[in-house]
Amino acid sequence: MGDRRRVGAGEYAERVNAAAQLLEGGVPIEDAALLLSARFGVSPRQARRYADSAVDGRVVVPEPTVVFTVKLPAALAERTREEARACGTTISSLVTGALSDYLVSAEAGSPTDE
């Protein structure tokens, strides 16, 4: 079978979406699991998990990420860590959202809070 590693979010989405495509085509869930097992080299049990996840439909394939290092004042870095912790999210997720919001606002010509 497979190499017993966890797949990344992109690979997971690919497998769930392949299962969704089979289910949308009328393939019974048990047969879809067997096809997925053979296609992706995973156990029938894991393939069934992908098929079960696909019952609700396709999932979004996440965009690949890259490491992007910036230097911040220590106080801002600490506030960012605290906010991420308080929100129950990662620093990367928090900064991605904030930067995305800022860039959308800048593209729209909106004034910023500088």
mmCIF file of C-alpha atoms in Angstrom:
data_model
loop_
_atom_site.group_PDB
_atom_site.id
_atom_site.type_symbol
_atom_site.label_atom_id
_atom_site.label_comp_id
_atom_site.label_asym_id
_atom_site.label_seq_id
_atom_site.Cartn_x
_atom_site.Cartn_y
_atom_site.Cartn_z
ATOM 1 C CA MET A 1 0.000 0.000 0.000
ATOM 2 C CA GLY A 2 1.013 3.667 0.444
ATOM 3 C CA ASP A 3 3.982 5.082 2.288
ATOM 4 C CA ARG A 4 2.050 5.766 5.544
ATOM 5 C CA ARG A 5 2.507 9.532 5.541
ATOM 6 C CA ARG A 6 -0.071 12.246 5.939
ATOM 7 C CA VAL A 7 -0.959 13.955 2.718
ATOM 8 C CA GLY A 8 -0.892 17.717 2.389
ATOM 9 C CA ALA A 9 -4.009 19.807 1.990
ATOM 10 C CA GLY A 10 -3.681 19.939 -1.794
ATOM 11 C CA GLU A 11 -3.341 16.190 -2.145
ATOM 12 C CA TYR A 12 -6.227 15.625 0.269
ATOM 13 C CA ALA A 13 -8.437 17.957 -1.781
ATOM 14 C CA GLU A 14 -7.440 16.148 -4.976
ATOM 15 C CA ARG A 15 -8.478 12.801 -3.493
ATOM 16 C CA VAL A 16 -11.759 14.043 -2.047
ATOM 17 C CA ASN A 17 -12.591 15.753 -5.334
ATOM 18 C CA ALA A 18 -11.811 12.555 -7.254
ATOM 19 C CA ALA A 19 -14.222 10.751 -4.940
ATOM 20 C CA ALA A 20 -16.842 13.473 -5.433
ATOM 21 C CA GLN A 21 -16.521 13.108 -9.196
ATOM 22 C CA LEU A 22 -17.137 9.367 -8.928
ATOM 23 C CA LEU A 23 -20.121 9.851 -6.629
ATOM 24 C CA GLU A 24 -21.557 12.562 -8.902
ATOM 25 C CA GLY A 25 -21.256 10.068 -11.753
ATOM 26 C CA GLY A 26 -23.460 7.622 -9.892
ATOM 27 C CA VAL A 27 -20.755 5.256 -8.643
ATOM 28 C CA PRO A 28 -21.835 3.680 -5.321
ATOM 29 C CA ILE A 29 -19.697 4.801 -2.379
ATOM 30 C CA GLU A 30 -18.291 1.295 -1.776
ATOM 31 C CA ASP A 31 -17.149 1.003 -5.403
ATOM 32 C CA ALA A 32 -15.775 4.543 -5.353
ATOM 33 C CA ALA A 33 -13.668 3.635 -2.310
ATOM 34 C CA LEU A 34 -12.207 0.609 -4.104
ATOM 35 C CA LEU A 35 -11.393 2.700 -7.195
ATOM 36 C CA LEU A 36 -9.760 5.395 -5.049
ATOM 37 C CA SER A 37 -7.746 2.785 -3.176
ATOM 38 C CA ALA A 38 -6.283 1.493 -6.417
ATOM 39 C CA ARG A 39 -5.798 4.929 -7.979
ATOM 40 C CA PHE A 40 -4.011 6.529 -5.042
ATOM 41 C CA GLY A 41 -2.376 3.461 -3.484
ATOM 42 C CA VAL A 42 -4.120 3.850 -0.148
ATOM 43 C CA SER A 43 -5.926 1.326 2.015
ATOM 44 C CA PRO A 44 -9.601 0.670 1.290
ATOM 45 C CA ARG A 45 -10.349 2.099 4.737
ATOM 46 C CA GLN A 46 -8.575 5.393 3.946
ATOM 47 C CA ALA A 47 -10.187 5.509 0.520
ATOM 48 C CA ARG A 48 -13.586 5.136 2.190
ATOM 49 C CA ARG A 49 -12.749 8.158 4.376
ATOM 50 C CA TYR A 50 -12.117 10.203 1.226
ATOM 51 C CA ALA A 51 -15.405 8.982 -0.259
ATOM 52 C CA ASP A 52 -17.275 9.785 2.968
ATOM 53 C CA SER A 53 -15.812 13.300 2.928
ATOM 54 C CA ALA A 54 -16.932 13.700 -0.682
ATOM 55 C CA VAL A 55 -20.589 13.047 0.125
ATOM 56 C CA ASP A 56 -20.958 16.765 0.919
ATOM 57 C CA GLY A 57 -19.386 17.703 -2.422
ATOM 58 C CA ARG A 58 -16.083 18.952 -3.692
ATOM 59 C CA VAL A 59 -13.582 20.844 -1.557
ATOM 60 C CA VAL A 60 -11.482 23.859 -2.434
ATOM 61 C CA VAL A 61 -7.935 23.079 -3.511
ATOM 62 C CA PRO A 62 -5.730 25.375 -1.427
ATOM 63 C CA GLU A 63 -3.204 27.602 -3.113
ATOM 64 C CA PRO A 64 0.417 26.553 -2.523
ATOM 65 C CA THR A 65 2.188 28.559 0.156
ATOM 66 C CA VAL A 66 5.738 29.885 0.403
ATOM 67 C CA VAL A 67 7.844 31.110 3.267
ATOM 68 C CA PHE A 68 7.892 34.915 3.338
ATOM 69 C CA THR A 69 10.087 36.394 6.044
ATOM 70 C CA VAL A 70 9.559 39.927 7.321
ATOM 71 C CA LYS A 71 11.062 41.835 10.199
ATOM 72 C CA LEU A 72 8.592 43.384 12.633
ATOM 73 C CA PRO A 73 9.018 45.435 15.751
ATOM 74 C CA ALA A 74 9.102 43.060 18.728
ATOM 75 C CA ALA A 75 5.925 44.534 20.243
ATOM 76 C CA LEU A 76 3.976 44.054 16.988
ATOM 77 C CA ALA A 77 5.216 40.480 16.637
ATOM 78 C CA GLU A 78 4.103 39.719 20.212
ATOM 79 C CA ARG A 79 0.668 41.318 19.660
ATOM 80 C CA THR A 80 0.306 39.230 16.499
ATOM 81 C CA ARG A 81 1.160 36.016 18.378
ATOM 82 C CA GLU A 82 -1.301 36.910 21.152
ATOM 83 C CA GLU A 83 -4.088 37.715 18.690
ATOM 84 C CA ALA A 84 -3.560 34.462 16.787
ATOM 85 C CA ARG A 85 -3.647 32.524 20.054
ATOM 86 C CA ALA A 86 -6.807 34.342 21.204
ATOM 87 C CA CYS A 87 -8.515 33.644 17.869
ATOM 88 C CA GLY A 88 -7.462 29.997 17.885
ATOM 89 C CA THR A 89 -5.643 30.335 14.590
ATOM 90 C CA THR A 90 -2.089 30.358 13.322
ATOM 91 C CA ILE A 91 0.067 33.426 12.899
ATOM 92 C CA SER A 92 0.253 32.640 9.177
ATOM 93 C CA SER A 93 -3.526 32.524 8.875
ATOM 94 C CA LEU A 94 -3.978 35.754 10.793
ATOM 95 C CA VAL A 95 -1.349 37.623 8.769
ATOM 96 C CA THR A 96 -2.658 36.183 5.480
ATOM 97 C CA GLY A 97 -6.143 37.479 6.261
ATOM 98 C CA ALA A 98 -4.939 40.892 7.370
ATOM 99 C CA LEU A 99 -2.633 41.340 4.385
ATOM 100 C CA SER A 100 -5.285 40.117 1.944
ATOM 101 C CA ASP A 101 -7.825 42.548 3.399
ATOM 102 C CA TYR A 102 -5.321 45.384 3.142
ATOM 103 C CA LEU A 103 -4.450 44.606 -0.476
ATOM 104 C CA VAL A 104 -8.112 44.361 -1.495
ATOM 105 C CA SER A 105 -8.723 47.703 0.176
ATOM 106 C CA ALA A 106 -5.687 49.246 -1.542
ATOM 107 C CA GLU A 107 -6.823 47.933 -4.953
ATOM 108 C CA ALA A 108 -10.253 49.442 -4.406
ATOM 109 C CA GLY A 109 -8.627 52.798 -3.613
ATOM 110 C CA SER A 110 -9.974 52.813 -0.093
ATOM 111 C CA PRO A 111 -8.161 54.939 2.436
ATOM 112 C CA THR A 112 -6.199 52.980 5.009
ATOM 113 C CA ASP A 113 -5.730 53.553 8.732
ATOM 114 C CA GLU A 114 -2.110 54.623 8.462
#
